[in-house]
Coordinates of C-alpha atoms in Angstrom, one line a residue:
X1 CA 68.8 259.6 90.9
X2 CA 68.2 256.1 89.6
X3 CA 66.9 253.6 92.1
X4 CA 69.5 251.1 93.4
X5 CA 69.1 247.9 91.4
X6 CA 68.1 244.7 93.2
X7 CA 70.4 241.6 93.6
X8 CA 68.6 240.1 90.6
X9 CA 69.6 243.1 88.5
X10 CA 73.1 243.0 89.7
X11 CA 73.6 239.4 88.8
X12 CA 75.4 239.0 85.5
X13 CA 73.3 237.5 82.7
X14 CA 74.7 235.9 79.7
X15 CA 73.7 236.6 76.2
X16 CA 72.0 233.9 74.2
X17 CA 74.8 233.8 71.7
X18 CA 77.0 232.5 74.5
X19 CA 74.8 229.5 74.7
X20 CA 75.2 228.8 71.0
X21 CA 78.2 226.8 72.3
X22 CA 75.7 224.0 72.8
X23 CA 75.2 223.9 69.1
X24 CA 78.9 223.9 68.5
X25 CA 79.4 221.1 70.9
X26 CA 76.7 219.1 69.2
X27 CA 78.4 219.6 65.8
X28 CA 81.7 218.6 67.3
X29 CA 80.1 215.6 68.8
X30 CA 78.6 214.6 65.5
X31 CA 82.0 215.0 63.8
X32 CA 83.7 213.0 66.6
X33 CA 81.1 210.2 66.1
X34 CA 81.8 210.2 62.4
X35 CA 85.5 210.0 63.1
X36 CA 84.9 207.1 65.4
X37 CA 82.9 205.2 62.7
X38 CA 85.5 206.0 60.1
X39 CA 88.3 205.3 62.5
X40 CA 86.8 201.9 63.4
X41 CA 86.5 201.0 59.7
X42 CA 90.0 202.2 59.0
X43 CA 91.3 200.4 62.1
X44 CA 89.8 197.1 61.0
X45 CA 91.5 197.5 57.6
X46 CA 94.7 198.4 59.4
X47 CA 94.5 195.4 61.6
X48 CA 93.9 193.1 58.7
X49 CA 96.7 194.6 56.7
X50 CA 99.0 194.5 59.7
X51 CA 98.2 190.9 60.3
X52 CA 98.8 190.0 56.6
X53 CA 102.1 191.9 56.7
X54 CA 103.2 190.2 59.9
X55 CA 102.2 186.8 58.6
X56 CA 104.0 187.4 55.3
X57 CA 107.1 188.3 57.2
X58 CA 107.1 185.2 59.3
X59 CA 106.2 183.0 56.3
X60 CA 109.1 184.5 54.3
X61 CA 111.5 183.9 57.2
X62 CA 110.5 180.3 57.4
X63 CA 110.7 180.0 53.6
X64 CA 114.2 181.3 53.7
X65 CA 115.2 178.9 56.5
X66 CA 113.7 175.9 54.5
X67 CA 115.6 177.1 51.4
X68 CA 118.8 177.4 53.3
X69 CA 118.2 174.0 54.8
X70 CA 117.7 172.5 51.3
X71 CA 120.7 174.4 49.8
X72 CA 122.9 173.1 52.6
X73 CA 122.0 169.6 51.6
X74 CA 122.2 170.1 47.8
X75 CA 125.5 171.9 48.1
X76 CA 127.1 168.9 49.7
X77 CA 125.7 166.6 47.1
X78 CA 126.7 168.8 44.2
X79 CA 130.2 169.2 45.7
X80 CA 130.6 165.4 45.9
X81 CA 129.3 165.1 42.3
X82 CA 131.8 167.4 40.7
X83 CA 134.8 166.3 42.8
X84 CA 137.5 164.7 40.6
X85 CA 139.0 161.3 41.4
X86 CA 135.8 159.3 41.9
X87 CA 136.4 155.7 41.0
X88 CA 136.1 152.1 42.0
X89 CA 139.8 151.5 42.9
X90 CA 140.7 151.1 46.6
X91 CA 142.6 154.4 46.6
X92 CA 139.8 156.3 44.8
X93 CA 137.3 154.9 47.2
X94 CA 139.4 155.9 50.2
X95 CA 139.6 159.5 48.9
X96 CA 135.8 159.5 48.2
X97 CA 135.1 158.1 51.7
X98 CA 137.2 160.9 53.3
X99 CA 135.5 163.5 51.3
X100 CA 132.0 162.1 52.1
X101 CA 132.9 162.0 55.8
X102 CA 134.0 165.7 55.7
X103 CA 131.0 166.8 53.8
X104 CA 128.6 164.9 56.1
X105 CA 130.3 166.4 59.1
X106 CA 129.7 169.9 57.8
X107 CA 126.1 169.3 56.7
X108 CA 124.1 168.2 59.7
X109 CA 120.9 168.3 57.7
X110 CA 122.0 165.2 55.8
X111 CA 121.4 161.7 57.2
X112 CA 123.3 159.9 54.5
X113 CA 125.7 160.9 51.7
X114 CA 127.1 158.5 49.0
X115 CA 128.5 158.2 45.5
X116 CA 127.3 155.3 43.2
X117 CA 129.3 154.3 40.1
X118 CA 127.7 153.1 36.9
X119 CA 129.0 149.6 37.6
X120 CA 126.9 149.3 40.7
X121 CA 129.6 149.9 43.3
X122 CA 128.9 152.5 46.0
X123 CA 130.8 154.5 48.7
X124 CA 128.6 156.1 51.3
X125 CA 128.4 157.1 54.9
X126 CA 125.4 157.1 57.2
X127 CA 124.9 159.3 60.3
X128 CA 122.2 157.3 62.2
X129 CA 122.0 155.3 64.3
X130 CA 125.8 155.4 64.4
X131 CA 128.4 156.7 61.9
X132 CA 129.0 153.9 59.5
X133 CA 131.0 153.8 56.2
X134 CA 129.4 151.5 53.6
X135 CA 131.3 150.2 50.6
X136 CA 129.4 148.0 48.0
X137 CA 131.4 146.1 45.4
X138 CA 130.2 143.8 42.6
X139 CA 131.7 140.3 42.8
X140 CA 130.7 138.1 39.9
X141 CA 126.9 138.0 39.8
X142 CA 126.5 139.3 43.3
X143 CA 127.1 142.3 45.5
X144 CA 129.2 142.4 48.6
X145 CA 129.1 145.2 51.3
X146 CA 131.8 146.3 53.7
X147 CA 130.8 148.2 56.8
X148 CA 133.4 150.3 58.7
X149 CA 132.3 151.7 62.1
X150 CA 133.5 155.3 62.6
X151 CA 133.8 157.6 65.6
X152 CA 131.2 160.3 66.1
X153 CA 131.1 162.9 63.3
X154 CA 130.7 165.7 65.8
X155 CA 134.1 165.1 67.5
X156 CA 136.0 167.8 65.7
X157 CA 138.6 168.1 68.5
X158 CA 140.3 164.9 67.3
X159 CA 143.1 164.8 64.9
X160 CA 142.2 163.9 61.3
X161 CA 143.7 160.4 61.6
X162 CA 141.6 159.8 64.8
X163 CA 138.5 161.4 63.3
X164 CA 138.4 158.9 60.4
X165 CA 139.7 155.9 62.3
X166 CA 137.9 152.6 61.9
X167 CA 136.9 150.7 65.1
X168 CA 136.0 147.5 63.4
X169 CA 134.9 146.1 59.9
X170 CA 132.0 143.9 58.9
X171 CA 131.7 142.2 55.5
X172 CA 128.6 140.4 54.2
X173 CA 126.6 140.0 51.0
X174 CA 124.0 142.6 50.1
X175 CA 121.1 142.9 47.7
X176 CA 121.4 146.7 47.5
X177 CA 121.6 147.6 43.8
X178 CA 122.0 151.2 42.8
X179 CA 120.5 150.5 39.4
X180 CA 117.2 149.9 41.1
X181 CA 117.2 153.2 43.1
X182 CA 114.9 156.0 41.7
X183 CA 117.5 158.6 42.5
X184 CA 120.1 156.9 40.4
X185 CA 117.9 156.1 37.4
X186 CA 116.4 159.6 37.3
X187 CA 119.7 161.3 37.5
X188 CA 121.4 159.1 34.9
X189 CA 118.5 159.3 32.4
X190 CA 117.9 163.1 32.7
X191 CA 121.5 164.1 33.4
X192 CA 120.0 166.6 35.9
X193 CA 119.6 167.0 39.6
X194 CA 116.6 165.3 41.1
X195 CA 114.5 165.2 44.2
X196 CA 112.8 161.8 44.9
X197 CA 109.4 161.2 46.4
X198 CA 109.3 160.1 50.0
X199 CA 110.7 156.7 50.4
X200 CA 112.5 154.5 53.0
X201 CA 116.1 155.6 53.0
X202 CA 118.3 152.9 51.6
X203 CA 121.0 153.1 54.3
X204 CA 119.1 153.9 57.5
X205 CA 115.6 152.7 56.7
X206 CA 113.9 156.0 57.9
X207 CA 111.3 157.8 55.8
X208 CA 112.9 160.6 53.9
X209 CA 113.8 162.2 50.6
X210 CA 116.9 162.0 48.4
X211 CA 118.6 164.6 46.3
X212 CA 120.8 163.2 43.5
X213 CA 123.2 164.9 41.1
X214 CA 125.0 163.2 38.2
X215 CA 128.8 163.4 38.0
X216 CA 129.7 166.0 35.4
X217 CA 132.9 164.1 34.3
X218 CA 132.9 161.2 31.9
X219 CA 135.3 158.3 31.9
X220 CA 137.6 157.2 29.1
X221 CA 134.7 155.4 27.3
X222 CA 132.6 158.6 27.4
X223 CA 130.2 157.1 30.1
X224 CA 128.8 158.8 33.1
X225 CA 131.1 158.1 36.0
X226 CA 128.4 158.0 38.7
X227 CA 125.8 159.8 40.7
X228 CA 126.1 161.6 44.1
X229 CA 123.1 161.5 46.4
X230 CA 122.2 162.7 49.9
X231 CA 119.3 161.6 52.1
X232 CA 117.3 163.9 54.4
X233 CA 115.1 162.4 57.0
X234 CA 111.6 163.9 57.4
X235 CA 112.4 164.4 61.0
X236 CA 114.8 167.2 60.0
X237 CA 112.1 168.9 57.9
X238 CA 109.8 168.7 60.8
X239 CA 112.3 170.4 63.0
X240 CA 112.6 173.2 60.5
X241 CA 108.8 173.9 60.2
X242 CA 108.5 173.8 64.0
X243 CA 110.5 177.0 64.1
X244 CA 107.5 178.8 62.7
X245 CA 105.2 177.8 65.6
X246 CA 108.0 178.5 68.1
X247 CA 108.2 182.1 66.9
X248 CA 104.5 182.7 67.3
X249 CA 101.1 181.1 67.5
X250 CA 100.9 179.8 63.9
X251 CA 101.7 176.5 62.3
X252 CA 103.3 175.4 59.1
X253 CA 103.7 172.4 56.9
X254 CA 105.6 171.2 53.8
X255 CA 103.5 169.3 51.2
X256 CA 104.1 167.7 47.9
X257 CA 102.4 168.6 44.6
X258 CA 99.8 165.9 45.2
X259 CA 99.3 167.2 48.8
X260 CA 101.2 164.5 50.7
X261 CA 102.5 165.9 54.0
X262 CA 106.3 165.8 54.3
X263 CA 106.5 167.7 57.6
X264 CA 104.0 169.5 59.8
X265 CA 104.6 171.5 63.0
X266 CA 101.2 170.6 64.7
X267 CA 101.2 166.9 63.9
X268 CA 104.3 164.8 64.5
X269 CA 102.5 161.7 63.3
X270 CA 102.3 163.1 59.8
X271 CA 105.8 161.9 58.9
X272 CA 105.0 158.4 59.9
X273 CA 101.7 158.1 58.0
X274 CA 102.8 160.0 54.8
X275 CA 99.2 160.8 53.9
X276 CA 97.1 163.7 52.7
X277 CA 95.4 165.8 55.3
X278 CA 92.0 164.4 56.1
X279 CA 88.7 166.3 55.3
X280 CA 87.9 168.9 57.9
X281 CA 91.5 169.3 58.9
X282 CA 92.8 172.9 59.0
X283 CA 95.7 172.1 56.6
X284 CA 93.2 170.8 54.1
X285 CA 91.1 173.9 54.5
X286 CA 94.2 176.1 54.2
X287 CA 95.2 174.5 50.9
X288 CA 91.7 174.9 49.6
X289 CA 91.6 178.6 50.7
X290 CA 95.0 179.2 49.0
X291 CA 93.9 177.6 45.8
X292 CA 90.7 179.7 45.8
X293 CA 92.1 183.1 46.9
X294 CA 95.6 183.0 45.6
X295 CA 99.0 183.0 47.1
X296 CA 99.0 186.7 48.1
X297 CA 97.4 185.6 51.4
X298 CA 94.0 184.1 52.1
X299 CA 91.6 184.6 55.0
X300 CA 90.2 181.4 56.3
X301 CA 87.3 181.3 58.8
X302 CA 87.8 178.0 60.7
X303 CA 86.0 176.8 63.8
X304 CA 85.1 180.3 65.1
X305 CA 88.5 181.9 64.3
X306 CA 89.9 183.8 61.3
X307 CA 93.2 182.4 60.1
X308 CA 95.6 184.1 57.7
X309 CA 96.9 181.5 55.2
X310 CA 99.9 181.7 52.9
X311 CA 101.5 179.2 50.6
X312 CA 104.6 179.4 48.5
X313 CA 106.8 177.1 46.4
X314 CA 110.2 176.1 47.9
X315 CA 112.8 177.1 45.4
X316 CA 114.7 174.2 43.9
X317 CA 112.2 171.6 45.1
X318 CA 108.8 170.4 43.9
X319 CA 107.2 171.1 47.2
X320 CA 105.2 173.8 48.8
X321 CA 105.4 175.6 52.1
X322 CA 102.1 176.3 53.8
X323 CA 101.6 178.4 57.0
X324 CA 98.5 179.5 58.9
X325 CA 98.1 181.7 61.9
X326 CA 95.1 183.1 63.9
X327 CA 94.6 186.7 62.9
X328 CA 94.1 187.7 66.5
X329 CA 97.5 186.3 67.5
X330 CA 99.1 188.8 65.2
X331 CA 96.9 191.8 65.9
X332 CA 96.0 191.4 69.5
X333 CA 98.5 194.0 70.7
X334 CA 97.5 196.5 68.1
X335 CA 93.8 195.7 68.7
X336 CA 94.2 196.4 72.4
X337 CA 95.9 199.8 71.6
X338 CA 93.2 200.7 69.2
X339 CA 90.5 199.6 71.7
X340 CA 92.1 201.8 74.4
X341 CA 92.3 204.8 72.0
X342 CA 88.7 204.2 71.0
X343 CA 87.6 204.0 74.6
X344 CA 89.4 207.3 75.3
X345 CA 87.8 208.9 72.3
X346 CA 84.3 207.6 73.3
X347 CA 84.9 208.9 76.9
X348 CA 85.8 212.4 75.5
X349 CA 82.7 212.2 73.3
X350 CA 80.5 211.3 76.2
X351 CA 81.9 214.2 78.2
X352 CA 81.2 216.5 75.3
X353 CA 77.7 215.2 74.9
X354 CA 77.0 215.6 78.6
X355 CA 78.3 219.1 78.5
X356 CA 76.2 219.8 75.5
X357 CA 73.1 218.4 77.3
X358 CA 73.8 220.4 80.4
X359 CA 74.3 223.6 78.4
X360 CA 71.2 223.0 76.3
X361 CA 69.1 222.3 79.3
X362 CA 70.1 225.6 80.8
X363 CA 68.5 227.2 77.7
X364 CA 65.7 224.8 76.7
X365 CA 64.5 224.2 80.3
X366 CA 63.3 227.9 80.8
X367 CA 62.2 228.1 77.2
X368 CA 59.9 225.1 77.6
X369 CA 58.4 226.6 80.8
X370 CA 57.8 229.9 78.9
X371 CA 56.3 228.0 76.0
X372 CA 53.9 226.4 78.4
X373 CA 53.1 229.8 79.8
X374 CA 52.5 231.2 76.3
X375 CA 50.1 228.3 75.5
X376 CA 48.1 229.0 78.7
X377 CA 48.0 232.7 77.9
X378 CA 46.6 231.7 74.5
X379 CA 43.9 229.7 76.2
X380 CA 43.2 232.7 78.6
X381 CA 44.2 230.4 81.5
X382 CA 45.9 233.1 83.5
X383 CA 45.8 231.7 87.1
X384 CA 49.0 230.7 88.7
X385 CA 51.4 231.2 85.8
X386 CA 54.9 230.1 86.7
X387 CA 58.0 232.3 86.1
X388 CA 61.6 231.4 85.3
X389 CA 64.8 232.7 86.7
X390 CA 67.4 232.3 84.0
X391 CA 70.9 234.0 83.7
X392 CA 70.3 234.4 80.0
X393 CA 69.3 238.0 79.3
X394 CA 67.0 237.2 76.4
X395 CA 65.1 234.5 78.3
X396 CA 64.7 236.9 81.2
X397 CA 63.3 239.5 79.0
X398 CA 60.9 237.0 77.4
X399 CA 59.7 236.0 80.9
X400 CA 59.0 239.7 81.7
X401 CA 57.2 240.1 78.4
X402 CA 54.9 237.1 79.0
X403 CA 54.2 238.4 82.5
X404 CA 53.2 241.8 81.1
X405 CA 50.9 240.0 78.6
X406 CA 49.3 238.0 81.4
X407 CA 48.7 241.1 83.6
X408 CA 47.1 242.9 80.6
X409 CA 44.8 240.0 79.8
X410 CA 43.8 239.7 83.4
X411 CA 42.7 243.3 83.3
X412 CA 41.1 242.9 79.9
X413 CA 39.0 239.9 80.9
X414 CA 37.2 242.0 83.4
X415 CA 35.6 243.8 80.5
X416 CA 35.0 240.9 78.0
X417 CA 33.4 237.4 78.4
X418 CA 36.6 235.5 78.5
X419 CA 34.8 232.1 78.5
X420 CA 33.1 233.0 75.3
X421 CA 36.4 234.1 73.7
X422 CA 38.1 230.9 74.9
X423 CA 35.4 228.7 73.5
X424 CA 35.5 230.5 70.1
X425 CA 39.2 230.0 70.0
X426 CA 38.9 226.3 70.9
X427 CA 36.3 225.9 68.1
X428 CA 38.7 227.4 65.6
X429 CA 36.3 230.2 64.7
X430 CA 37.8 233.4 63.1
X431 CA 37.2 236.4 65.3
X432 CA 35.5 238.5 62.7
X433 CA 31.9 239.6 62.1
X434 CA 29.8 236.6 61.5
X435 CA 26.5 235.0 62.5
X436 CA 24.3 231.8 62.2
X437 CA 20.8 230.6 63.0
X438 CA 20.7 228.6 66.3
X439 CA 18.1 227.4 68.8
X440 CA 18.9 228.9 72.2
X441 CA 17.3 229.8 75.5
X442 CA 17.5 233.4 76.6
X443 CA 17.3 234.8 80.2
X444 CA 16.9 238.4 81.2
X445 CA 17.2 239.6 84.8
X446 CA 16.5 242.9 86.4
X447 CA 16.7 244.2 90.0
X448 CA 13.3 245.4 91.3
X449 CA 13.3 249.1 92.2
X450 CA 17.0 249.6 91.6
X451 CA 16.5 253.2 90.4
X452 CA 15.2 254.2 93.8
X453 CA 17.9 252.2 95.6
X454 CA 20.6 253.8 93.6
X455 CA 19.2 257.2 94.5
X456 CA 19.2 256.5 98.3
X457 CA 22.4 254.4 98.8
X458 CA 25.8 256.1 98.5
X459 CA 28.0 254.7 95.6
X460 CA 30.7 253.7 98.0
X461 CA 28.2 251.3 99.7
X462 CA 26.2 250.4 96.6
X463 CA 29.0 249.4 94.3
X464 CA 30.5 246.7 96.6
X465 CA 27.0 245.3 97.2
X466 CA 26.2 245.3 93.5
X467 CA 29.5 243.6 92.7
X468 CA 28.8 240.9 95.3
X469 CA 25.3 240.5 93.7
X470 CA 26.7 240.1 90.2
X471 CA 29.4 237.7 91.4
X472 CA 26.9 235.4 93.1
X473 CA 24.6 235.5 90.1
X474 CA 27.4 234.8 87.6
X475 CA 28.7 231.8 89.7
X476 CA 25.2 230.2 89.6
X477 CA 24.5 231.0 85.9
X478 CA 27.8 229.7 84.6
X479 CA 27.7 226.6 86.7
X480 CA 24.4 225.7 85.0
X481 CA 25.9 226.2 81.5
X482 CA 24.8 229.7 80.9
X483 CA 26.9 232.3 79.0
X484 CA 26.6 235.8 80.2
X485 CA 26.2 237.9 77.1
X486 CA 26.2 241.3 78.7
X487 CA 25.4 243.4 81.8
X488 CA 22.6 246.0 81.2
X489 CA 22.8 248.3 84.2
X490 CA 21.5 246.2 87.1
X491 CA 20.4 243.4 84.7
X492 CA 21.9 240.6 82.7
X493 CA 21.3 238.9 79.4
X494 CA 22.3 235.2 79.6
X495 CA 22.3 232.6 76.8
X496 CA 22.1 228.8 76.7
X497 CA 23.1 226.9 73.5
X498 CA 25.8 229.3 72.2
X499 CA 28.7 229.5 71.6
X500 CA 28.7 225.8 72.5
X501 CA 25.7 223.4 72.2
X502 CA 23.9 222.8 75.5
X503 CA 21.6 219.8 75.8
X504 CA 18.2 220.5 77.6
X505 CA 19.0 224.2 77.6
X506 CA 15.5 225.3 78.7
X507 CA 15.5 223.0 81.7
X508 CA 19.0 224.0 82.8
X509 CA 18.2 227.7 82.5
X510 CA 15.0 227.2 84.6
X511 CA 17.0 225.4 87.3
X512 CA 19.5 228.3 87.3
X513 CA 16.7 230.8 87.8
X514 CA 15.4 228.9 90.8
X515 CA 18.8 228.5 92.4
X516 CA 19.6 232.2 91.7
X517 CA 16.5 233.2 93.7
X518 CA 17.5 231.0 96.6
X519 CA 21.1 232.4 96.7
X520 CA 19.8 235.9 96.6
X521 CA 17.3 235.3 99.5
X522 CA 20.3 234.2 101.6
X523 CA 22.3 237.2 100.6
X524 CA 19.4 239.6 101.2
X525 CA 19.3 238.3 104.8
X526 CA 22.9 239.1 105.2
X527 CA 22.6 242.6 103.6
X528 CA 19.6 243.4 105.8
X529 CA 21.7 242.6 108.9
X530 CA 24.3 245.0 107.5
X531 CA 21.8 247.8 106.9
X532 CA 22.0 247.4 103.2
X533 CA 19.0 247.4 100.9
X534 CA 17.6 244.1 99.6
X535 CA 18.0 243.3 95.9
X536 CA 15.1 241.3 94.5
X537 CA 15.6 239.9 91.0
X538 CA 13.0 239.4 88.3
X539 CA 13.7 236.9 85.6
X540 CA 12.2 236.2 82.1
X541 CA 12.8 233.0 80.1
X542 CA 12.1 232.2 76.4
X543 CA 13.6 229.8 73.9
X544 CA 13.5 229.6 70.1
X545 CA 15.5 230.4 67.0
X546 CA 17.8 233.4 66.9
X547 CA 20.9 234.7 65.1
X548 CA 24.1 234.3 67.2
X549 CA 27.6 235.4 66.2
X550 CA 30.3 238.0 66.4
X551 CA 29.1 241.5 65.8
X552 CA 30.8 244.9 65.8
X553 CA 33.3 246.9 63.9
X554 CA 36.7 245.9 62.6
X555 CA 38.3 247.3 65.8
X556 CA 35.8 246.1 68.4
X557 CA 33.7 243.0 68.4
X558 CA 31.2 241.3 70.6
X559 CA 29.6 237.9 70.7
X560 CA 25.9 238.2 71.1
X561 CA 22.5 237.0 69.9
X562 CA 19.7 238.9 68.3
X563 CA 16.2 238.3 66.9
X564 CA 12.6 237.8 68.0
X565 CA 13.4 235.2 70.6
X566 CA 15.7 237.7 72.4
X567 CA 13.1 240.5 72.3
X568 CA 10.4 238.3 73.6
X569 CA 12.6 237.2 76.5
X570 CA 13.1 240.8 77.4
X571 CA 9.4 241.6 77.3
X572 CA 8.6 238.5 79.5
X573 CA 11.0 239.8 82.2
X574 CA 9.2 243.1 82.2
X575 CA 5.8 241.4 82.8
X576 CA 7.0 240.3 86.2
X577 CA 6.4 243.9 87.5
X578 CA 2.7 243.8 86.3
X579 CA 2.0 240.3 87.4
X580 CA 3.9 240.6 90.8
X581 CA 6.0 237.5 90.0
X582 CA 9.7 236.7 90.2
X583 CA 10.3 234.1 87.4
X584 CA 8.2 234.0 84.2
X585 CA 8.6 231.6 81.3
X586 CA 7.1 231.4 77.8
X587 CA 5.0 228.6 76.4
X588 CA 8.0 227.3 74.5
X589 CA 10.0 227.0 77.7
X590 CA 7.1 225.3 79.5
X591 CA 6.8 222.8 76.7
X592 CA 10.6 222.0 76.8
X593 CA 10.4 221.3 80.6
X594 CA 8.2 218.2 80.0
X595 CA 6.5 218.6 83.4
X596 CA 9.7 218.5 85.5
X597 CA 9.1 222.0 86.9
X598 CA 5.9 223.2 88.7
X599 CA 4.4 226.1 86.8
X600 CA 1.5 228.5 87.4
X601 CA -0.1 229.9 84.2
X602 CA -0.9 233.6 83.8
X603 CA -2.8 235.0 80.9
X604 CA -3.7 235.7 78.3
X605 CA -1.5 238.8 78.5
X606 CA -0.2 241.3 76.0
X607 CA 3.5 241.9 75.7
X608 CA 4.6 245.4 74.9
X609 CA 5.4 245.8 71.3
X610 CA 4.2 242.3 70.4
X611 CA 0.9 241.5 68.6
X612 CA -1.7 239.2 70.1
X613 CA -1.9 237.7 73.5
X614 CA 0.5 235.4 75.3
X615 CA 0.2 232.8 78.0
X616 CA 3.0 233.1 80.5
X617 CA 4.0 230.6 83.2
X618 CA 5.3 231.5 86.7
X619 CA 8.1 229.1 87.7
X620 CA 7.2 227.8 91.1
X621 CA 9.8 225.0 91.7
X622 CA 10.9 221.5 90.7
X623 CA 8.3 218.7 90.9
X624 CA 11.0 215.9 91.1
X625 CA 12.8 216.1 94.5
X626 CA 16.0 215.0 92.7
X627 CA 15.9 218.2 90.8
X628 CA 17.1 220.1 93.9
X629 CA 20.1 217.8 94.1
X630 CA 20.7 218.5 90.4
X631 CA 20.7 222.2 91.0
X632 CA 23.5 221.8 93.6
X633 CA 25.6 219.6 91.3
X634 CA 28.5 221.6 89.9
X635 CA 29.1 221.5 86.2
X636 CA 32.6 221.2 84.6
X637 CA 32.4 224.6 83.0
X638 CA 34.9 227.5 82.9
X639 CA 34.0 230.3 85.3
X640 CA 33.4 233.6 83.7
X641 CA 35.3 236.6 85.0
X642 CA 34.6 240.2 84.1

């Protein structure tokens, strides 16, 4: 029967492909961001087009109103001009006066309406300051004017006789001569309708404009009978253009061809000064922008605001209608709606991004931890490796695989010099058979009388003691920079200078030998108290050139050193038995110590298998008291584990 799975096994784990949703959210977020950018660009164009369309609509509306205003005035004048029965007789004048009174009552845009004959006589009616009928006759060389005061033109509830009644009459000479009036001379000379420039109105004295139309009928002599004319005060034009600003936030103006202001909604003094707009004025800037950008609508930056500008000719007149409005005033509502929609889109985008980050962290967080674990395993740093607990099945399996790798390497490093392998990897060396000449210091150790000890002590007691011995020795040797090359039964071969350079290698190796003897003396006292045999170590030291590198087959390699220096160090260790010493060093080592260690010479002696005689030196102890402190100072070296 299968074992009951643990709670961790029962917990549902998601497949990695489920977490691909993070990538999808990222793609969606990128697309949403692109839409935001394109939408913003399109919205700006939409806002501008909407503003132009709104401004055009308002401008066209005002243009229509101005046109209707002008047509109302010109229609009354044209009607008077083509009316039959105009003449200078008393009866004709009476009919003309009644017609003028009726037309003026129906045309509130007109201030004055009159008909002038070619002989200089005139019949007309003024509206302001009070209804007044004017009749001008030529008497000899002079002109005489009759003024008849009339009731208010607006009192349409009165009977016809009452509406045209005269309250009193005034008669006096006048200097008003129609032949000197521009509206009369232009109409008679061109035989066409005519708009005058701004002038003081002849009947009321206000500033205004006059529209004149010649009589289409000729008298018996074939002469023009007269000219009909109507005056419009600039105050009326100003009231018309003000309807544009009342409808919104913009302003408007009517200007002549030479840019004289006839009416302006934002400056009531314009009709009193009758001047061109000054430099730096918005109307002057609007006219310049219209001239530069055309009448389809101009965009005018003015004093920190963007204004939409439009200008158009007023049909039937020589004047131009100009309007300008802040773009924000037309698009503020639409801009707010777009801003709210954009804010909502950005909020959704932010939520999508946060969700993407949360989902990605669920995957990348454990993967980053496992990547760090993999790097530590690659450096053979196997102590305290963290694990991860992820609901993603693939990540869980990866964590288990790295754990298995770490356990295998922990077991393997018991059999290989992990510090050597790590150093070779850090140096970037290829782990294949190789070698190079180096200067190094070699130490050989051996336990005195170990063969007899092994025969007398049971393995179950000897193995733990020997393990403790090697552990203590390895800690001392590695701390002093040594690299344990191999264990040879109860002995060791230790190198200084490979695989990494070691400054003052001979001195450090000698200090390590002295400290090792001290540590073992303390351990021997403990072992004796436990009834265990004492382990006395003999040490041989030599330095010189050797070949160091990776040796072995394609399947199994070992980092070691070989050559005459290694062989001599082994022979020197063996001489301890004959000389009754514990630590022996060669002349080369003694020379490298520079008198820092007390030595006792022995020799000349012969080394087995070596020609000639050798002088060996027994290592007694450090001469400088500070050397003892140096031996206790721990080095920042990786500790070997086997």
